Structures are given as C-alpha cells and as structure tokens.
C-alpha positions as a Markdown table, in Angstrom:
| # | Residue | x | y | z |
|---|---|---|---|---|
| 1 | Met | -0.4 | 0.0 | -0.1 |
| 2 | Ala | 3.0 | 2.2 | 0.6 |
| 3 | Tyr | 3.3 | 2.6 | -3.2 |
| 4 | Ile | 0.1 | 4.3 | -3.9 |
| 5 | Gln | 1.1 | 6.4 | -1.0 |
| 6 | Tyr | 3.9 | 7.8 | -2.7 |
| 7 | Gly | 2.0 | 8.0 | -6.0 |
| 8 | Arg | -0.7 | 10.1 | -4.1 |
| 9 | His | 1.1 | 12.5 | -2.8 |
| 10 | Ala | 3.3 | 12.8 | -6.2 |
| 11 | Leu | 0.4 | 14.0 | -8.1 |
| 12 | Arg | -1.0 | 16.4 | -5.5 |
| 13 | Gln | 2.9 | 18.0 | -5.8 |
| 14 | Ile | 2.5 | 18.1 | -9.6 |
| 15 | Ile | -0.9 | 19.7 | -9.5 |
| 16 | Lys | 0.0 | 22.4 | -7.0 |
| 17 | Glu | 3.5 | 23.2 | -8.6 |
| 18 | Thr | 2.9 | 22.9 | -12.2 |
| 19 | Asn | 0.9 | 25.5 | -14.4 |
| 20 | Val | -0.7 | 22.5 | -16.5 |
| 21 | Gln | -3.5 | 23.6 | -19.0 |
| 22 | Gln | -7.2 | 23.1 | -18.3 |
| 23 | Ser | -7.3 | 20.2 | -20.2 |
| 24 | His | -4.5 | 18.6 | -18.9 |
| 25 | Asp | -5.5 | 18.8 | -15.2 |
| 26 | Arg | -8.9 | 17.3 | -16.4 |
| 27 | Leu | -6.5 | 14.1 | -17.3 |
| 28 | Met | -5.0 | 14.2 | -14.4 |
| 29 | Gln | -7.5 | 14.3 | -11.7 |
| 30 | Pro | -9.7 | 11.1 | -12.7 |
| 31 | Leu | -5.8 | 9.4 | -11.8 |
| 32 | Phe | -5.8 | 11.0 | -8.5 |
| 33 | Tyr | -9.2 | 10.1 | -7.7 |
| 34 | Ala | -8.6 | 6.5 | -8.7 |
| 35 | Cys | -6.0 | 6.1 | -6.4 |
| 36 | Gln | -7.6 | 7.0 | -3.6 |
| 37 | Gly | -10.5 | 4.8 | -4.2 |
| 38 | Ile | -7.9 | 1.8 | -4.8 |
| 39 | Arg | -6.5 | 2.8 | -1.1 |
| 40 | Tyr | -9.7 | 2.7 | 1.0 |
| 41 | Arg | -11.4 | 0.0 | -1.1 |
| 42 | Lys | -13.6 | -1.9 | 1.9 |
| 43 | Leu | -13.7 | -5.8 | 2.4 |
| 44 | Asp | -16.3 | -8.5 | 2.1 |
| 45 | Val | -16.2 | -10.4 | 5.3 |
| 46 | Ile | -18.3 | -13.0 | 6.8 |
| 47 | Leu | -19.5 | -12.3 | 10.8 |
| 48 | Thr | -18.9 | -14.9 | 13.4 |
| 49 | Thr | -21.1 | -13.1 | 15.7 |
| 50 | Ser | -23.5 | -10.2 | 15.9 |
| 51 | Ile | -22.0 | -7.2 | 16.0 |
| 52 | Glu | -24.1 | -3.9 | 17.0 |
| 53 | Lys | -24.5 | -1.7 | 14.0 |
| 54 | Leu | -22.4 | -3.9 | 11.7 |
| 55 | Gly | -24.4 | -6.7 | 11.4 |
| 56 | Lys | -25.9 | -10.7 | 12.7 |
| 57 | Ala | -23.8 | -13.7 | 12.6 |
| 58 | Gly | -23.5 | -15.3 | 9.0 |
| 59 | Glu | -24.4 | -12.4 | 7.1 |
| 60 | Thr | -21.9 | -10.7 | 4.4 |
| 61 | Val | -20.7 | -6.8 | 5.3 |
| 62 | Lys | -17.7 | -4.3 | 4.1 |
| 63 | Val | -15.5 | -3.5 | 6.5 |
| 64 | Ala | -12.2 | -1.4 | 6.5 |
| 65 | Pro | -9.3 | -3.6 | 5.7 |
| 66 | Gly | -7.6 | -2.0 | 8.7 |
| 67 | Tyr | -10.2 | -2.9 | 11.0 |
| 68 | Phe | -10.5 | -6.4 | 9.6 |
| 69 | Arg | -7.1 | -7.2 | 10.0 |
| 70 | Asn | -6.4 | -5.4 | 13.4 |
| 71 | His | -9.9 | -6.3 | 15.3 |
| 72 | Leu | -12.1 | -8.7 | 13.4 |
| 73 | Met | -9.7 | -11.4 | 12.4 |
| 74 | Pro | -7.5 | -11.4 | 15.7 |
| 75 | Lys | -10.8 | -12.1 | 18.0 |
| 76 | Leu | -12.5 | -14.7 | 15.2 |
| 77 | Leu | -15.4 | -12.0 | 15.0 |
| 78 | Ala | -15.2 | -12.4 | 11.3 |
| 79 | Val | -13.7 | -14.4 | 8.2 |
| 80 | Pro | -12.9 | -13.3 | 5.0 |
| 81 | Asn | -15.5 | -13.7 | 2.6 |
| 82 | Ile | -14.6 | -17.3 | 0.4 |
| 83 | Asp | -15.7 | -20.6 | -0.4 |
| 84 | Lys | -14.3 | -22.2 | 2.2 |
| 85 | Phe | -15.6 | -20.0 | 5.1 |
| 86 | Ala | -18.7 | -19.4 | 3.1 |
| 87 | Tyr | -19.5 | -23.2 | 3.8 |
| 88 | Leu | -18.2 | -23.5 | 7.8 |
| 89 | Ile | -20.0 | -20.8 | 8.9 |
| 90 | Lys | -23.4 | -21.9 | 6.9 |
| 91 | Glu | -22.9 | -25.4 | 8.4 |
| 92 | Gln | -22.2 | -24.0 | 12.0 |
| 93 | Arg | -25.5 | -22.0 | 11.6 |
| 94 | Lys | -27.7 | -25.2 | 10.8 |
| 95 | Ile | -26.2 | -26.7 | 14.2 |
| 96 | Tyr | -27.0 | -24.0 | 16.5 |
| 97 | Gln | -30.3 | -22.7 | 14.9 |
| 98 | Pro | -32.2 | -25.3 | 16.3 |
| 99 | Lys | -31.2 | -23.5 | 19.9 |
| 100 | Glu | -31.9 | -20.5 | 18.9 |
| 101 | Glu | -35.6 | -21.5 | 17.4 |
| 102 | Glu | -35.9 | -22.9 | 20.9 |
| 103 | Val | -35.6 | -19.6 | 22.7 |
| 104 | Gln | -37.6 | -18.0 | 21.2 |
| 105 | Val | -40.0 | -20.5 | 22.1 |
| 106 | Val | -39.6 | -20.2 | 25.6 |
| 107 | Thr | -39.6 | -17.0 | 25.5 |
| 108 | Lys | -43.6 | -17.5 | 22.9 |
| 109 | Asn | -44.7 | -19.7 | 25.9 |
| 110 | Val | -43.8 | -17.0 | 29.2 |
| 111 | Glu | -45.8 | -14.1 | 27.2 |
| 112 | Asp | -48.8 | -17.0 | 26.8 |
| 113 | Lys | -48.7 | -18.0 | 30.4 |
| 114 | Ser | -48.7 | -14.0 | 31.2 |
| 115 | Lys | -52.1 | -14.1 | 28.9 |
| 116 | Ile | -53.3 | -16.9 | 30.6 |
| 117 | Tyr | -52.5 | -15.4 | 34.1 |
| 118 | Glu | -54.1 | -12.1 | 33.4 |
| 119 | Lys | -57.2 | -13.8 | 31.9 |
| 120 | Ala | -57.6 | -16.3 | 35.2 |
| 121 | Ala | -57.2 | -13.4 | 37.4 |
| 122 | Tyr | -60.1 | -11.2 | 35.7 |
| 123 | Arg | -62.0 | -14.2 | 36.0 |
| 124 | Leu | -61.6 | -14.1 | 39.8 |
| 125 | Leu | -61.9 | -10.4 | 40.4 |
| 126 | Asn | -65.2 | -10.4 | 38.4 |
| 127 | Gly | -66.7 | -13.7 | 39.2 |
| 128 | Arg | -68.1 | -14.7 | 43.0 |
| 129 | Leu | -68.0 | -17.6 | 45.1 |
| 130 | Val | -71.0 | -18.9 | 46.6 |
| 131 | Leu | -70.9 | -22.0 | 49.1 |
| 132 | Arg | -73.6 | -23.3 | 51.5 |
| 133 | Arg | -73.1 | -24.2 | 54.8 |
| 134 | Ser | -75.2 | -25.3 | 57.7 |
| 135 | Ile | -75.4 | -23.4 | 60.9 |
| 136 | Asn | -74.0 | -24.1 | 64.7 |
| 137 | Val | -77.6 | -24.4 | 66.2 |
| 138 | Glu | -76.4 | -24.5 | 69.4 |
| 139 | Lys | -74.4 | -20.7 | 68.9 |
| 140 | Phe | -77.8 | -19.8 | 66.8 |
| 141 | Arg | -79.8 | -20.2 | 69.6 |
| 142 | Ala | -77.7 | -18.7 | 72.3 |
| 143 | Arg | -77.5 | -15.4 | 70.7 |
| 144 | Ser | -78.6 | -12.3 | 72.6 |
| 145 | Thr | -80.0 | -10.0 | 69.7 |
| 146 | Lys | -80.9 | -11.0 | 66.1 |
| 147 | Asp | -78.2 | -9.1 | 64.7 |
| 148 | Asp | -75.5 | -10.9 | 66.4 |
| 149 | Pro | -73.7 | -13.4 | 63.6 |
| 150 | Ile | -74.9 | -16.4 | 62.4 |
| 151 | Glu | -71.7 | -18.9 | 63.0 |
| 152 | Leu | -71.0 | -22.0 | 60.6 |
| 153 | Arg | -71.0 | -25.3 | 62.0 |
| 154 | Ser | -67.5 | -26.0 | 60.0 |
| 155 | Pro | -65.3 | -22.9 | 59.0 |
| 156 | Val | -64.4 | -22.4 | 55.6 |
| 157 | Thr | -61.1 | -23.1 | 55.0 |
| 158 | Lys | -58.3 | -21.7 | 52.3 |
| 159 | Asp | -58.6 | -25.1 | 50.8 |
| 160 | Glu | -62.0 | -25.6 | 50.2 |
| 161 | Ile | -61.8 | -22.2 | 48.4 |
| 162 | Val | -59.4 | -23.3 | 46.3 |
| 163 | Ala | -61.5 | -26.7 | 45.3 |
| 164 | Glu | -64.6 | -24.7 | 44.6 |
| 165 | Val | -62.5 | -21.7 | 42.5 |
| 166 | Ala | -61.8 | -24.7 | 40.4 |
| 167 | Arg | -65.5 | -26.5 | 40.4 |
| 168 | Gln | -67.3 | -22.7 | 39.7 |
| 169 | Leu | -64.9 | -20.4 | 38.0 |
| 170 | Cys | -62.8 | -23.4 | 35.9 |
| 171 | Val | -59.4 | -21.5 | 37.7 |
| 172 | Gln | -56.6 | -23.3 | 39.1 |
| 173 | Ile | -55.0 | -21.5 | 42.5 |
| 174 | Asp | -53.0 | -22.4 | 45.1 |
| 175 | Pro | -53.8 | -21.9 | 48.7 |
| 176 | Glu | -50.6 | -19.6 | 48.5 |
| 177 | Asn | -52.7 | -17.7 | 46.3 |
| 178 | Leu | -55.6 | -16.8 | 48.8 |
| 179 | His | -54.3 | -14.1 | 51.9 |
| 180 | Leu | -57.0 | -15.6 | 54.8 |
| 181 | Pro | -55.5 | -15.4 | 57.9 |
| 182 | Thr | -58.0 | -17.2 | 59.9 |
| 183 | Pro | -61.2 | -19.6 | 58.4 |
| 184 | Leu | -64.7 | -17.9 | 57.2 |
| 185 | Glu | -67.2 | -18.6 | 60.2 |
| 186 | Thr | -69.9 | -16.8 | 59.5 |
| 187 | Phe | -72.8 | -16.1 | 56.8 |
| 188 | Gly | -72.1 | -13.0 | 54.8 |
| 189 | Leu | -70.1 | -11.8 | 51.6 |
| 190 | Phe | -66.9 | -11.5 | 52.4 |
| 191 | Asp | -63.6 | -9.7 | 50.0 |
| 192 | Val | -60.7 | -12.3 | 50.3 |
| 193 | Gln | -57.4 | -10.9 | 49.0 |
| 194 | Leu | -55.8 | -12.8 | 46.3 |
| 195 | Arg | -51.5 | -12.7 | 45.9 |
| 196 | Met | -51.1 | -12.6 | 41.8 |
| 197 | Pro | -48.1 | -12.0 | 40.2 |
| 198 | Lys | -46.6 | -8.3 | 40.4 |
| 199 | Ser | -46.5 | -9.1 | 36.2 |
| 200 | Ile | -50.1 | -8.6 | 36.1 |
| 201 | Pro | -51.3 | -5.2 | 35.7 |
| 202 | Leu | -54.1 | -4.2 | 38.5 |
| 203 | Pro | -57.5 | -2.3 | 36.8 |
| 204 | Glu | -57.5 | 1.2 | 37.0 |
| 205 | Gly | -58.7 | 2.3 | 41.0 |
| 206 | Arg | -57.5 | -1.2 | 42.4 |
| 207 | Tyr | -55.1 | -1.3 | 44.6 |
| 208 | Asn | -55.2 | -5.7 | 45.8 |
| 209 | Trp | -56.8 | -8.4 | 43.9 |
| 210 | Thr | -59.8 | -9.9 | 45.5 |
| 211 | Leu | -62.2 | -12.7 | 45.1 |
| 212 | Lys | -66.0 | -12.2 | 46.5 |
| 213 | Val | -66.9 | -14.8 | 48.5 |
| 214 | Lys | -70.7 | -15.5 | 49.3 |
| 215 | Ile | -71.5 | -18.1 | 52.1 |
| 216 | Arg | -75.3 | -18.6 | 52.7 |
| 217 | Gly | -77.5 | -21.4 | 54.9 |
| 218 | Lys | -78.1 | -24.5 | 53.2 |
C-alpha cells in the first residue's frame, strides 16, 4: 500500500507546482481520485457473531481492511468472504439454529402464560364464589340479639375455597394465592384478598386483587 501513498502525494505535488493547462488537469484528476479509491477499498467479510451497528452472525458485510486485520480477525469475529469459510459458517449455523429457535419458543410460552394468568385474575376479580353451609345450632339459639352473626357449623378454609374456585370458576389456584389469616366462620359476603404475580397489571382504581365469597345457608 506504500507505493499508492507515494503516488498520491506525487500527483498532488505535480498539480500544485505545475501550471498546466485546463485540458491537461482534467486528465490528471481522474487518476488522482482513482488512487484514493484503491487505498480505501473495503473488504467483504462474513461475521461469526452478531456485532452492534455492523450486522448479525452469518451476514456478509463490508469493512475497512485495517478494521478487519486489527480487530475482527484476531478475535475471530469475522472471516474472509471466500467459499471455504462461507461453507463452514453455513454448516455451523445449521447446528446452532435449533437452539435459537427453542429459545424463541420458550419466550413465546412465557408471554402466553402471562396472558393466561391475567385472564384468570380478571375472572376471579369479576366472579363470585357461592358456598352453602349449615349453621351452628347451639350458638344460633344462644344469640343475645338477632343482629349477632350466625356462625357456621364448620368454618370455610383455604383448601375449600381453592376447590370451589376450580369447580365454579374453572380457575386453578393454590392456597398460597389466598390471603386468609383465619377461616370464614359466619354467613355473609366476604372480599378475600388474592396474591397474584406483580407482572399482572391491576385494573385502574384498584390496589389489590380480591375474590368475592358468598356464604349462605343450605
């Protein structure tokens, strides 16, 4: 490349110091720019790994010779675009391509599961669970006033609510999804707080997920 550099400076000196005619100058200028084009000609290389702002692995791109010689080639980030290397890169891509596709499928499955969880959360929020229980006769007769709550013969536990949610609302949840410090022991309408993944967005104006549970007599 040194001889091209020398030729370029020689042409510049001739153009600067020699008072040539306009027609002769028009003949010299194309040769001058042709030399510049040879010096800065880019190379076609095949990337072995994806590089930001340059291209993806397996693509053929144009780079400066110095950039390829000093950076890409020593780190095996790219190889010359010749038939031998093109074939090797192609075969390598065939081997590793299934793994990339598998990762994409997993990502898609995660997104699908998030949508399923969100749909289930809204079904619980908008639905109502109805449970029928017998009263505790002894405590019912021992009430001091009619306004005293009517206690159940057997309290409603987390496990019972989970089972009824699956049967009535067709949603599978775990006992850990319910925030119920103590079982429900009286008739009435209760808002049982739900523990849902934080990735599920709450409806506007709400601060938590709840499930309406109605307990009534048989």
